[in-house]
Amino acid sequence: MLLTAVEEARAGLAEGGIPIGAALFAPDGSTLLGRGHNRRVQDDDPSMHAETAAFRAAGRQRSYRGTTMVTTLSPCWYCSGLVRQFGISRVVVGETRSFEGGHGWLAEHGVQVVVLDDPECAALMKDFIATRPDLWNEDIGV
Ligand SMILES: [Zn+2]
């Protein structure tokens, strides 16, 4: 599952964007509903996060119960809100070292959270932050 999100993050980086990728999987854990990456730069749209891109790519689902959102980086408040708003059951997070998002808050509210601490995801962000601190600071609002 993480592989799809990492592919998306790499695609975003190749486009000159912020390397964060995400994918939404059906309750069976293997059917991909939607995938996407952060497109703040590409679309000139600060609300186009990896998770929202994957969510929108999945189209309308009758229910999100049992679905899993996989993301390369701990979800921001906006995306954590999306997870709770639509009742996504599980969030798999590639890493939380680069950014401490809302995964703890999600876990407190009954979302099953799995933090992988994946070295590839961490390296992607570490390299990007070192190369483009301006874009990163814009993204996290500092
Ligand atoms: Zn977000």
PDB file of C-alpha atoms and ligand atoms in Angstrom:
ATOM      1  CA  MET A   1       0.000   0.000   0.000  1.00  0.00           C
ATOM      2  CA  LEU A   2       2.783   2.401   0.900  1.00  0.00           C
ATOM      3  CA  LEU A   3       4.419   1.783  -2.471  1.00  0.00           C
ATOM      4  CA  THR A   4       1.541   3.481  -4.303  1.00  0.00           C
ATOM      5  CA  ALA A   5       1.823   6.545  -2.071  1.00  0.00           C
ATOM      6  CA  VAL A   6       5.608   6.668  -2.526  1.00  0.00           C
ATOM      7  CA  GLU A   7       5.168   6.463  -6.329  1.00  0.00           C
ATOM      8  CA  GLU A   8       2.820   9.430  -6.097  1.00  0.00           C
ATOM      9  CA  ALA A   9       5.290  11.377  -3.947  1.00  0.00           C
ATOM     10  CA  ARG A  10       8.031  10.725  -6.511  1.00  0.00           C
ATOM     11  CA  ALA A  11       5.733  11.802  -9.352  1.00  0.00           C
ATOM     12  CA  GLY A  12       5.061  15.043  -7.489  1.00  0.00           C
ATOM     13  CA  LEU A  13       8.754  15.657  -7.009  1.00  0.00           C
ATOM     14  CA  ALA A  14       9.400  15.015 -10.715  1.00  0.00           C
ATOM     15  CA  GLU A  15       6.801  17.683 -11.533  1.00  0.00           C
ATOM     16  CA  GLY A  16       8.632  20.205  -9.365  1.00  0.00           C
ATOM     17  CA  GLY A  17       6.157  19.833  -6.541  1.00  0.00           C
ATOM     18  CA  ILE A  18       6.191  18.840  -2.890  1.00  0.00           C
ATOM     19  CA  PRO A  19       6.895  15.090  -2.580  1.00  0.00           C
ATOM     20  CA  ILE A  20       3.921  13.888  -0.575  1.00  0.00           C
ATOM     21  CA  GLY A  21       1.770  11.082  -1.945  1.00  0.00           C
ATOM     22  CA  ALA A  22      -1.351   9.291  -0.799  1.00  0.00           C
ATOM     23  CA  ALA A  23      -3.740   6.530  -1.776  1.00  0.00           C
ATOM     24  CA  LEU A  24      -7.181   5.465  -0.588  1.00  0.00           C
ATOM     25  CA  PHE A  25      -7.875   1.734  -0.423  1.00  0.00           C
ATOM     26  CA  ALA A  26     -11.166  -0.133  -0.172  1.00  0.00           C
ATOM     27  CA  PRO A  27     -12.061  -2.184   2.929  1.00  0.00           C
ATOM     28  CA  ASP A  28     -10.532  -5.302   1.339  1.00  0.00           C
ATOM     29  CA  GLY A  29      -7.153  -3.602   1.758  1.00  0.00           C
ATOM     30  CA  SER A  30      -6.045  -4.170  -1.824  1.00  0.00           C
ATOM     31  CA  THR A  31      -8.509  -2.429  -4.139  1.00  0.00           C
ATOM     32  CA  LEU A  32      -7.225   1.042  -4.944  1.00  0.00           C
ATOM     33  CA  LEU A  33      -9.992   3.651  -4.906  1.00  0.00           C
ATOM     34  CA  GLY A  34      -7.886   6.704  -5.662  1.00  0.00           C
ATOM     35  CA  ARG A  35      -4.337   8.005  -5.582  1.00  0.00           C
ATOM     36  CA  GLY A  36      -2.743  11.410  -5.764  1.00  0.00           C
ATOM     37  CA  HIS A  37      -0.005  13.754  -4.663  1.00  0.00           C
ATOM     38  CA  ASN A  38       0.405  17.232  -3.307  1.00  0.00           C
ATOM     39  CA  ARG A  39      -0.160  19.719  -6.146  1.00  0.00           C
ATOM     40  CA  ARG A  40       0.236  23.032  -4.345  1.00  0.00           C
ATOM     41  CA  VAL A  41       2.848  24.176  -6.861  1.00  0.00           C
ATOM     42  CA  GLN A  42       1.517  22.452  -9.976  1.00  0.00           C
ATOM     43  CA  ASP A  43      -2.079  23.670  -9.579  1.00  0.00           C
ATOM     44  CA  ASP A  44      -1.275  26.856  -7.680  1.00  0.00           C
ATOM     45  CA  ASP A  45      -3.700  25.447  -5.130  1.00  0.00           C
ATOM     46  CA  PRO A  46      -2.711  25.228  -1.447  1.00  0.00           C
ATOM     47  CA  SER A  47      -5.693  23.000  -0.703  1.00  0.00           C
ATOM     48  CA  MET A  48      -4.546  20.247  -3.081  1.00  0.00           C
ATOM     49  CA  HIS A  49      -2.816  17.969  -0.602  1.00  0.00           C
ATOM     50  CA  ALA A  50      -1.860  14.364  -1.312  1.00  0.00           C
ATOM     51  CA  GLU A  51      -4.730  13.044   0.794  1.00  0.00           C
ATOM     52  CA  THR A  52      -7.332  15.349  -0.736  1.00  0.00           C
ATOM     53  CA  ALA A  53      -6.044  14.493  -4.229  1.00  0.00           C
ATOM     54  CA  ALA A  54      -6.403  10.754  -3.530  1.00  0.00           C
ATOM     55  CA  PHE A  55      -9.794  11.315  -1.896  1.00  0.00           C
ATOM     56  CA  ARG A  56     -11.106  13.309  -4.855  1.00  0.00           C
ATOM     57  CA  ALA A  57      -9.697  10.790  -7.345  1.00  0.00           C
ATOM     58  CA  ALA A  58     -11.749   8.101  -5.593  1.00  0.00           C
ATOM     59  CA  GLY A  59     -14.971   9.894  -6.488  1.00  0.00           C
ATOM     60  CA  ARG A  60     -18.143   9.398  -4.491  1.00  0.00           C
ATOM     61  CA  GLN A  61     -18.171   6.429  -2.169  1.00  0.00           C
ATOM     62  CA  ARG A  62     -21.323   5.435  -0.332  1.00  0.00           C
ATOM     63  CA  SER A  63     -19.360   4.769   2.805  1.00  0.00           C
ATOM     64  CA  TYR A  64     -15.782   5.136   3.944  1.00  0.00           C
ATOM     65  CA  ARG A  65     -16.134   2.601   6.720  1.00  0.00           C
ATOM     66  CA  GLY A  66     -13.268   0.167   6.518  1.00  0.00           C
ATOM     67  CA  THR A  67     -11.274   2.224   4.009  1.00  0.00           C
ATOM     68  CA  THR A  68      -7.597   3.017   4.508  1.00  0.00           C
ATOM     69  CA  MET A  69      -5.848   6.276   3.655  1.00  0.00           C
ATOM     70  CA  VAL A  70      -2.158   5.719   3.098  1.00  0.00           C
ATOM     71  CA  THR A  71       0.047   8.778   3.112  1.00  0.00           C
ATOM     72  CA  THR A  72       3.800   9.244   2.966  1.00  0.00           C
ATOM     73  CA  LEU A  73       3.749  11.928   5.671  1.00  0.00           C
ATOM     74  CA  SER A  74       1.735  12.515   8.840  1.00  0.00           C
ATOM     75  CA  PRO A  75      -1.507  14.224   7.762  1.00  0.00           C
ATOM     76  CA  CYS A  76      -1.947  17.933   8.438  1.00  0.00           C
ATOM     77  CA  TRP A  77      -5.011  19.206  10.356  1.00  0.00           C
ATOM     78  CA  TYR A  78      -6.906  19.764   7.141  1.00  0.00           C
ATOM     79  CA  CYS A  79      -6.410  16.183   5.964  1.00  0.00           C
ATOM     80  CA  SER A  80      -6.910  14.774   9.455  1.00  0.00           C
ATOM     81  CA  GLY A  81     -10.231  16.615   9.436  1.00  0.00           C
ATOM     82  CA  LEU A  82     -11.092  15.012   6.119  1.00  0.00           C
ATOM     83  CA  VAL A  83     -10.425  11.554   7.565  1.00  0.00           C
ATOM     84  CA  ARG A  84     -12.785  12.211  10.479  1.00  0.00           C
ATOM     85  CA  GLN A  85     -15.395  14.041   8.437  1.00  0.00           C
ATOM     86  CA  PHE A  86     -15.881  11.081   6.116  1.00  0.00           C
ATOM     87  CA  GLY A  87     -15.253   8.323   8.633  1.00  0.00           C
ATOM     88  CA  ILE A  88     -12.182   6.774   7.020  1.00  0.00           C
ATOM     89  CA  SER A  89     -11.327   3.914   9.377  1.00  0.00           C
ATOM     90  CA  ARG A  90      -7.581   3.584   9.066  1.00  0.00           C
ATOM     91  CA  VAL A  91      -4.601   5.792   8.290  1.00  0.00           C
ATOM     92  CA  VAL A  92      -1.207   4.385   7.387  1.00  0.00           C
ATOM     93  CA  VAL A  93       1.538   6.987   7.743  1.00  0.00           C
ATOM     94  CA  GLY A  94       4.910   6.621   6.031  1.00  0.00           C
ATOM     95  CA  GLU A  95       6.742   8.827   8.482  1.00  0.00           C
ATOM     96  CA  THR A  96       6.218  11.474  11.160  1.00  0.00           C
ATOM     97  CA  ARG A  97       9.801  12.712  11.582  1.00  0.00           C
ATOM     98  CA  SER A  98       9.571  15.562   9.054  1.00  0.00           C
ATOM     99  CA  PHE A  99       6.187  16.738  10.219  1.00  0.00           C
ATOM    100  CA  GLU A 100       4.147  15.970  13.315  1.00  0.00           C
ATOM    101  CA  GLY A 101       0.616  16.147  11.932  1.00  0.00           C
ATOM    102  CA  GLY A 102      -2.702  14.973  13.274  1.00  0.00           C
ATOM    103  CA  HIS A 103      -2.093  11.229  13.485  1.00  0.00           C
ATOM    104  CA  GLY A 104      -2.077  11.273  17.308  1.00  0.00           C
ATOM    105  CA  TRP A 105      -5.331  13.201  17.358  1.00  0.00           C
ATOM    106  CA  LEU A 106      -6.863  10.725  14.901  1.00  0.00           C
ATOM    107  CA  ALA A 107      -5.828   7.787  17.075  1.00  0.00           C
ATOM    108  CA  GLU A 108      -7.450   9.472  20.086  1.00  0.00           C
ATOM    109  CA  HIS A 109     -10.688   9.655  18.138  1.00  0.00           C
ATOM    110  CA  GLY A 110     -10.935   6.025  17.188  1.00  0.00           C
ATOM    111  CA  VAL A 111      -9.120   5.981  13.858  1.00  0.00           C
ATOM    112  CA  GLN A 112      -6.732   3.067  13.532  1.00  0.00           C
ATOM    113  CA  VAL A 113      -3.330   4.645  12.926  1.00  0.00           C
ATOM    114  CA  VAL A 114      -0.259   2.760  11.743  1.00  0.00           C
ATOM    115  CA  VAL A 115       3.043   4.672  11.667  1.00  0.00           C
ATOM    116  CA  LEU A 116       5.630   2.871   9.555  1.00  0.00           C
ATOM    117  CA  ASP A 117       8.624   5.174  10.100  1.00  0.00           C
ATOM    118  CA  ASP A 118       9.720   4.316   6.575  1.00  0.00           C
ATOM    119  CA  PRO A 119      13.279   5.458   5.757  1.00  0.00           C
ATOM    120  CA  GLU A 120      12.470   6.126   2.085  1.00  0.00           C
ATOM    121  CA  CYS A 121       9.593   8.464   2.951  1.00  0.00           C
ATOM    122  CA  ALA A 122      11.757  10.246   5.516  1.00  0.00           C
ATOM    123  CA  ALA A 123      14.632  10.628   3.035  1.00  0.00           C
ATOM    124  CA  LEU A 124      12.300  12.052   0.380  1.00  0.00           C
ATOM    125  CA  MET A 125      11.144  14.806   2.733  1.00  0.00           C
ATOM    126  CA  LYS A 126      14.559  15.428   4.270  1.00  0.00           C
ATOM    127  CA  ASP A 127      16.117  15.981   0.842  1.00  0.00           C
ATOM    128  CA  PHE A 128      13.230  18.131  -0.301  1.00  0.00           C
ATOM    129  CA  ILE A 129      13.265  20.327   2.829  1.00  0.00           C
ATOM    130  CA  ALA A 130      17.031  20.816   2.444  1.00  0.00           C
ATOM    131  CA  THR A 131      16.656  21.689  -1.248  1.00  0.00           C
ATOM    132  CA  ARG A 132      13.493  23.811  -1.148  1.00  0.00           C
ATOM    133  CA  PRO A 133      13.049  25.196   2.391  1.00  0.00           C
ATOM    134  CA  ASP A 134      11.022  28.074   0.906  1.00  0.00           C
ATOM    135  CA  LEU A 135       8.397  25.727  -0.549  1.00  0.00           C
ATOM    136  CA  TRP A 136       8.294  23.596   2.565  1.00  0.00           C
ATOM    137  CA  ASN A 137       7.828  26.591   4.864  1.00  0.00           C
ATOM    138  CA  GLU A 138       5.076  27.853   2.591  1.00  0.00           C
ATOM    139  CA  ASP A 139       3.387  24.462   2.761  1.00  0.00           C
ATOM    140  CA  ILE A 140       3.410  24.189   6.533  1.00  0.00           C
ATOM    141  CA  GLY A 141       2.624  27.865   7.004  1.00  0.00           C
ATOM    142  CA  VAL A 142       5.722  29.133   8.783  1.00  0.00           C
TER     143      VAL A 142
HETATM  144 ZN    ZN B   1      -2.930  17.890   4.299  1.00  0.00          ZN
END
